[in-house]
Amino acid sequence: MSSLFSLEFFPPRDNAAREKLIRSAKQLEPLQPAYVSVTFGAGGSTRTGTADAVSILQDLGYDAAPHLSCIGASRAELRDILLAYKERGVRRLVALRGDLPSGMGGDTGELHYASQLVSFIREATGDWFHIEVAAYPEMHPQARNASADLGYFIEKVQAGANSAITQYFFNPDAYFDFVDRVRARGVTVPIVPGIMPITNGTQLLRFSDMCGAEVPRWIRLRLAEFGDDKASIRAFGEDVVSRLCQNLLDQGAPGLHFYTLNGAESTLAITRNLSLPTAAAA
Ligand code: FAD
């Protein structure tokens, strides 16, 4: 695939999950993603988990990019993590503010926004890392308004981010409108749509409400009708998300970033539907 195509995993919590991650990562190899990323639990809950999963994926031959969030962390802690990643040959990071987990009181750490983390990474490690940041076509749920959120996104780029991955969405107009508004401000970094497969209706609705992603009414209605019929949900989801991906690529999105949820099946099915040359072998 010539455009920027990447996959996201989360750190496995036990041996069975570790085996699943390895199996899925191997199954997804034929897609030849530009890189794979590994999420990070804010507050350090999966800090070593992220680093371990990065090592697993590096050993499989992937260019692995850890996510790093600054909320609840000190500059010294962040510097240690950055230097450890540099030592392991990591060249790409996804830099985030993160969300404070419950039980951490009001300790938000020394850096409060992702733009500050991006500046800190540049100060501490120069141009060593390619830095990805998050973008929200449908606005971050805590933002004052859409224009302020867009302004803060641009601050992250001005602080030194090289490209962005979006929160997932099901309405391509939201993405293209966001990209147009960013471009109108003279910002040219690639903004790659984050793609969420639909495999579990209840989970999707709960998570979308939390992170401010809109699930259109027609999709909600269809999911409600399928009830517990997993096969129908999967087939419907693959169809809807494949059409979304095709639409995004046809209209000029620079690539796709798949939230794999550590499974291979949906991402493979969707990319097969897109008739990508590298996916055909999968
Ligand atoms: P920011 O860009 O800092 O924005 C956060 C909020 O603050 C926004 O409402 C913004 O409008 C506002 N803001 C920004 N700058 C300022 C300022 N200077 N003054 C006032 N307000 C400001 N979370 C994890 O914990 N681990 C992960 O691995 C992870 N991976 C993610 C990957 C992607 C692609 C995406 C889209 C999200 C991911 N998240 C992850 C979720 C993310 O951490 C949350 O959405 C978090 O609430 C915001 O992080 P951010 O980096 O977008 O923050």
Coordinates of C-alpha atoms and ligand atoms in Angstrom, one line a residue:
M1 CA 0.0 0.0 0.0
S2 CA 1.6 3.2 -1.1
S3 CA -0.2 5.5 1.4
L4 CA 0.5 5.6 5.1
F5 CA -1.0 2.5 6.6
S6 CA -0.5 1.5 10.3
L7 CA -1.9 -0.7 13.0
E8 CA -2.5 -0.1 16.7
F9 CA -2.2 -2.7 19.4
F10 CA -2.6 -2.6 23.2
P11 CA -0.2 -4.2 25.8
P12 CA -1.3 -7.8 26.7
R13 CA -2.1 -8.3 30.3
D14 CA -1.3 -12.1 30.6
N15 CA 0.3 -14.9 28.7
A16 CA -2.8 -15.8 26.7
A17 CA -3.2 -12.2 25.6
R18 CA 0.5 -12.1 24.7
E19 CA 0.1 -15.2 22.5
K20 CA -2.9 -13.6 20.9
L21 CA -0.9 -10.4 20.2
I22 CA 1.9 -12.4 18.6
R23 CA -0.6 -14.4 16.5
S24 CA -2.4 -11.3 15.3
A25 CA 0.7 -9.4 14.5
K26 CA 2.0 -12.3 12.4
Q27 CA -1.3 -12.7 10.6
L28 CA -1.2 -8.9 9.8
E29 CA 2.4 -9.1 8.4
P30 CA 1.3 -9.3 4.8
L31 CA -0.3 -5.9 5.0
Q32 CA 3.2 -4.4 5.5
P33 CA 2.2 -1.5 7.6
A34 CA 4.6 1.5 7.7
Y35 CA 4.6 1.1 11.5
V36 CA 2.6 -0.4 14.4
S37 CA 1.8 1.5 17.6
V38 CA 1.2 0.3 21.2
T39 CA -1.1 2.2 23.5
F40 CA 0.0 3.5 27.0
G41 CA -2.1 3.5 30.2
A42 CA -2.0 7.0 31.6
G43 CA -0.4 7.2 35.1
G44 CA 2.1 4.5 34.2
S45 CA -0.3 1.5 34.7
T46 CA 1.0 -0.2 31.6
R47 CA 4.3 1.6 31.2
T48 CA 6.3 -1.6 31.2
G49 CA 3.5 -3.3 29.3
T50 CA 3.9 -0.8 26.5
A51 CA 7.7 -1.2 26.4
D52 CA 7.4 -5.1 26.5
A53 CA 4.9 -5.1 23.6
V54 CA 7.1 -2.8 21.6
S55 CA 10.0 -5.3 22.1
I56 CA 7.7 -8.2 21.0
L57 CA 6.7 -6.3 17.8
Q58 CA 10.3 -5.2 17.1
D59 CA 11.4 -8.8 17.3
L60 CA 8.7 -9.6 14.7
G61 CA 10.4 -7.1 12.4
Y62 CA 8.0 -4.2 12.9
D63 CA 8.8 -0.5 13.2
A64 CA 7.1 -0.2 16.6
A65 CA 5.9 3.1 18.0
P66 CA 5.0 3.4 21.7
H67 CA 2.3 5.8 22.8
L68 CA 3.4 8.1 25.6
S69 CA 1.1 10.2 27.7
C70 CA 2.3 13.0 30.0
I71 CA -0.5 13.3 32.5
G72 CA 0.6 12.3 36.0
A73 CA 4.2 12.1 35.0
S74 CA 7.3 14.2 35.9
R75 CA 9.8 15.5 33.4
A76 CA 12.4 13.2 34.9
E77 CA 10.2 10.1 34.4
L78 CA 9.4 11.1 30.9
R79 CA 13.1 11.7 30.1
D80 CA 13.9 8.2 31.4
I81 CA 11.3 6.6 29.2
L82 CA 12.4 8.5 26.1
L83 CA 16.0 7.6 26.6
A84 CA 15.1 3.9 27.1
Y85 CA 13.2 3.9 23.9
K86 CA 16.0 5.7 22.1
E87 CA 18.4 3.0 23.4
R88 CA 16.1 0.3 22.0
G89 CA 16.1 1.8 18.5
V90 CA 12.6 3.2 18.6
R91 CA 12.3 6.1 16.1
R92 CA 8.6 6.9 16.3
L93 CA 6.3 7.9 19.2
V94 CA 2.6 8.8 19.6
A95 CA 2.6 11.7 22.0
L96 CA -0.6 12.3 24.1
R97 CA -1.8 14.0 27.1
G98 CA -3.7 10.9 28.3
D99 CA -6.5 10.8 30.9
L100 CA -5.9 10.7 34.6
P101 CA -7.1 7.3 35.9
S102 CA -9.4 7.4 39.0
G103 CA -7.5 7.1 42.2
M104 CA -4.7 9.4 41.2
G105 CA -6.2 12.4 43.0
G106 CA -5.4 15.7 41.5
D107 CA -1.8 14.9 40.6
T108 CA -1.7 15.8 37.0
G109 CA 2.1 15.9 36.7
E110 CA 4.3 18.6 35.3
L111 CA 3.0 18.7 31.8
H112 CA -0.7 19.3 31.2
Y113 CA -1.2 19.2 27.4
A114 CA 0.2 17.1 24.6
S115 CA 1.7 20.2 23.0
Q116 CA 3.9 20.5 26.1
L117 CA 4.9 16.9 25.8
V118 CA 5.9 17.3 22.1
S119 CA 8.0 20.4 23.1
F120 CA 9.6 18.4 25.9
I121 CA 10.4 15.4 23.5
R122 CA 12.1 17.8 21.1
E123 CA 14.1 19.5 23.9
A124 CA 15.2 16.1 25.3
T125 CA 15.9 14.1 22.2
G126 CA 16.0 16.6 19.3
D127 CA 14.9 15.1 16.0
W128 CA 15.4 11.5 17.0
F129 CA 11.7 10.6 17.1
H130 CA 9.1 11.0 14.4
I131 CA 6.2 12.3 16.6
E132 CA 2.5 11.5 15.9
V133 CA -0.2 13.3 17.8
A134 CA -4.0 12.8 18.2
A135 CA -6.5 14.8 16.2
Y136 CA -10.3 15.0 16.8
P137 CA -12.5 15.6 13.7
E138 CA -15.6 15.6 16.0
M139 CA -13.8 17.6 18.7
H140 CA -12.2 16.3 21.9
P141 CA -15.0 15.8 24.5
Q142 CA -13.4 18.2 27.0
A143 CA -12.7 21.0 24.5
R144 CA -14.3 24.5 25.0
N145 CA -15.4 24.5 21.4
A146 CA -14.3 23.1 18.0
S147 CA -12.3 26.2 17.0
A148 CA -10.3 26.2 20.3
D149 CA -9.7 22.5 19.9
L150 CA -8.4 23.0 16.3
G151 CA -6.1 25.8 17.6
Y152 CA -4.7 23.4 20.2
F153 CA -4.2 20.7 17.6
I154 CA -2.2 23.2 15.5
E155 CA -0.1 24.1 18.6
K156 CA 1.0 20.4 18.8
V157 CA 2.2 20.6 15.2
Q158 CA 4.0 23.9 15.8
A159 CA 5.7 22.3 18.9
G160 CA 7.2 19.7 16.6
A161 CA 4.7 16.9 15.7
N162 CA 5.3 15.3 12.3
S163 CA 1.9 13.8 11.7
A164 CA -1.4 13.0 13.3
I165 CA -3.8 10.1 13.8
T166 CA -7.5 10.9 14.3
Q167 CA -9.9 9.6 16.8
Y168 CA -12.2 7.2 15.0
F169 CA -15.4 8.5 13.3
F170 CA -18.0 7.1 11.0
N171 CA -18.8 10.3 9.1
P172 CA -16.1 11.0 6.5
D173 CA -17.4 14.7 6.2
A174 CA -16.2 15.3 9.7
Y175 CA -12.7 14.2 8.8
F176 CA -12.5 16.2 5.5
D177 CA -13.9 19.3 7.2
F178 CA -11.3 19.1 9.9
V179 CA -8.5 18.6 7.4
D180 CA -9.8 21.6 5.3
R181 CA -9.8 23.8 8.4
V182 CA -6.3 22.7 9.4
R183 CA -5.0 23.3 5.8
A184 CA -6.6 26.7 5.7
R185 CA -4.4 27.6 8.7
G186 CA -1.3 26.6 6.6
V187 CA -0.6 23.3 8.4
T188 CA 0.4 20.5 6.0
V189 CA 1.3 17.5 8.2
P190 CA -0.4 14.2 7.2
I191 CA -3.6 13.6 9.2
V192 CA -4.3 9.8 9.0
P193 CA -7.9 8.6 9.8
G194 CA -8.1 6.2 12.8
I195 CA -10.3 3.3 11.8
M196 CA -12.3 1.4 14.4
P197 CA -13.7 -2.0 13.3
I198 CA -17.2 -2.8 14.5
T199 CA -17.3 -6.2 16.2
N200 CA -19.2 -5.6 19.4
G201 CA -22.2 -3.2 19.4
T202 CA -22.5 -2.6 23.2
Q203 CA -18.8 -2.0 23.6
L204 CA -18.6 0.3 20.6
L205 CA -21.5 2.5 21.9
R206 CA -20.1 2.7 25.4
F207 CA -16.6 3.6 24.3
S208 CA -17.9 6.1 21.7
D209 CA -19.9 7.9 24.3
M210 CA -16.8 8.2 26.5
C211 CA -14.4 9.4 23.8
G212 CA -16.9 11.7 22.0
A213 CA -17.1 9.7 18.7
E214 CA -20.5 9.9 17.1
V215 CA -22.1 6.6 16.0
P216 CA -24.7 7.6 13.5
R217 CA -28.3 6.8 14.3
W218 CA -28.7 4.3 11.3
I219 CA -25.7 2.3 12.6
R220 CA -27.1 2.3 16.2
L221 CA -30.4 1.1 14.9
R222 CA -28.9 -1.7 12.8
L223 CA -26.7 -2.8 15.8
A224 CA -29.7 -2.8 18.1
E225 CA -31.6 -5.1 15.7
F226 CA -28.7 -7.6 15.5
G227 CA -28.8 -8.1 19.3
D228 CA -26.3 -10.8 20.2
D229 CA -25.9 -12.1 16.7
K230 CA -22.1 -11.7 16.5
A231 CA -21.7 -12.9 12.9
S232 CA -24.3 -10.4 11.6
I233 CA -22.6 -7.6 13.6
R234 CA -19.2 -8.5 12.2
A235 CA -20.5 -8.8 8.6
F236 CA -22.4 -5.5 8.9
G237 CA -19.4 -3.8 10.5
E238 CA -16.9 -5.0 7.9
D239 CA -19.2 -3.7 5.1
V240 CA -19.7 -0.3 6.8
V241 CA -16.1 0.2 7.7
S242 CA -14.8 -1.0 4.3
R243 CA -17.0 1.6 2.6
L244 CA -15.8 4.3 4.9
C245 CA -12.1 3.4 4.3
Q246 CA -12.6 3.3 0.5
N247 CA -14.4 6.7 0.6
L248 CA -11.6 8.2 2.7
L249 CA -8.8 6.9 0.4
D250 CA -10.8 7.9 -2.8
Q251 CA -11.2 11.4 -1.5
G252 CA -7.5 11.8 -0.6
A253 CA -6.9 10.6 2.9
P254 CA -3.1 9.9 3.1
G255 CA -3.6 6.4 4.7
L256 CA -5.4 4.5 7.4
H257 CA -4.5 3.7 11.0
F258 CA -6.4 0.6 12.2
Y259 CA -7.4 0.1 15.9
T260 CA -6.9 -3.7 15.7
L261 CA -8.0 -4.3 19.3
N262 CA -5.3 -7.0 19.1
G263 CA -7.3 -9.1 16.6
A264 CA -6.4 -9.6 12.9
E265 CA -9.7 -10.8 11.4
S266 CA -11.6 -7.5 11.0
T267 CA -8.6 -5.5 9.7
L268 CA -7.7 -8.3 7.2
A269 CA -11.3 -8.5 6.0
I270 CA -11.6 -4.7 5.6
T271 CA -8.3 -4.4 3.7
R272 CA -9.3 -7.3 1.5
N273 CA -12.5 -5.5 0.6
L274 CA -10.3 -2.5 -0.4
S275 CA -8.5 -4.8 -2.9
L276 CA -5.1 -3.5 -1.7
P277 CA -2.3 -5.2 -3.5
T278 CA -0.5 -6.2 -0.2
A279 CA -3.8 -7.3 1.3
A280 CA -4.5 -9.7 -1.5
A281 CA -1.9 -12.0 -0.2
A282 CA -3.2 -12.0 3.4
Ligands
FAD1 P1 -4.4 17.4 24.1 O1 -4.0 17.6 22.7 O2 -3.5 17.9 25.2 O3 -5.9 18.0 24.3 C1 -6.6 17.6 25.5 C2 -7.7 18.6 25.7 O4 -7.1 19.9 26.2 C3 -8.5 19.0 24.5 O5 -9.8 19.3 24.9 C4 -7.9 20.3 24.0 O6 -8.8 21.1 23.4 C5 -7.4 21.0 25.4 N1 -6.2 21.7 25.3 C6 -5.1 21.4 24.6 N2 -4.1 22.4 24.8 C7 -4.7 23.3 25.7 C8 -4.2 24.5 26.3 N3 -2.9 24.9 26.0 N4 -5.0 25.2 27.1 C9 -6.3 24.8 27.3 N5 -6.8 23.6 26.8 C10 -6.0 22.9 26.0 N6 -5.0 7.6 25.8 C11 -4.2 6.9 26.6 O7 -4.2 7.0 27.8 N7 -3.3 6.0 26.1 C12 -3.1 5.9 24.7 O8 -2.3 5.1 24.3 C13 -3.9 6.7 23.9 N8 -3.8 6.6 22.5 C14 -4.6 7.4 21.7 C15 -4.4 7.4 20.3 C16 -5.1 8.2 19.5 C17 -4.8 8.1 18.0 C18 -6.1 9.0 20.0 C19 -6.9 9.9 19.1 C20 -6.3 9.1 21.4 C21 -5.5 8.3 22.3 N9 -5.7 8.3 23.6 C22 -4.9 7.5 24.4 C23 -6.7 9.2 24.3 C24 -6.2 10.5 24.7 O9 -5.2 10.4 25.6 C25 -7.3 11.3 25.3 O10 -8.2 11.7 24.2 C26 -6.9 12.6 26.1 O11 -8.1 13.0 26.7 C27 -6.4 13.7 25.2 O12 -5.2 13.5 24.8 P2 -4.5 14.5 23.7 O13 -3.1 14.1 23.5 O14 -5.4 14.6 22.5 O15 -4.6 15.9 24.5

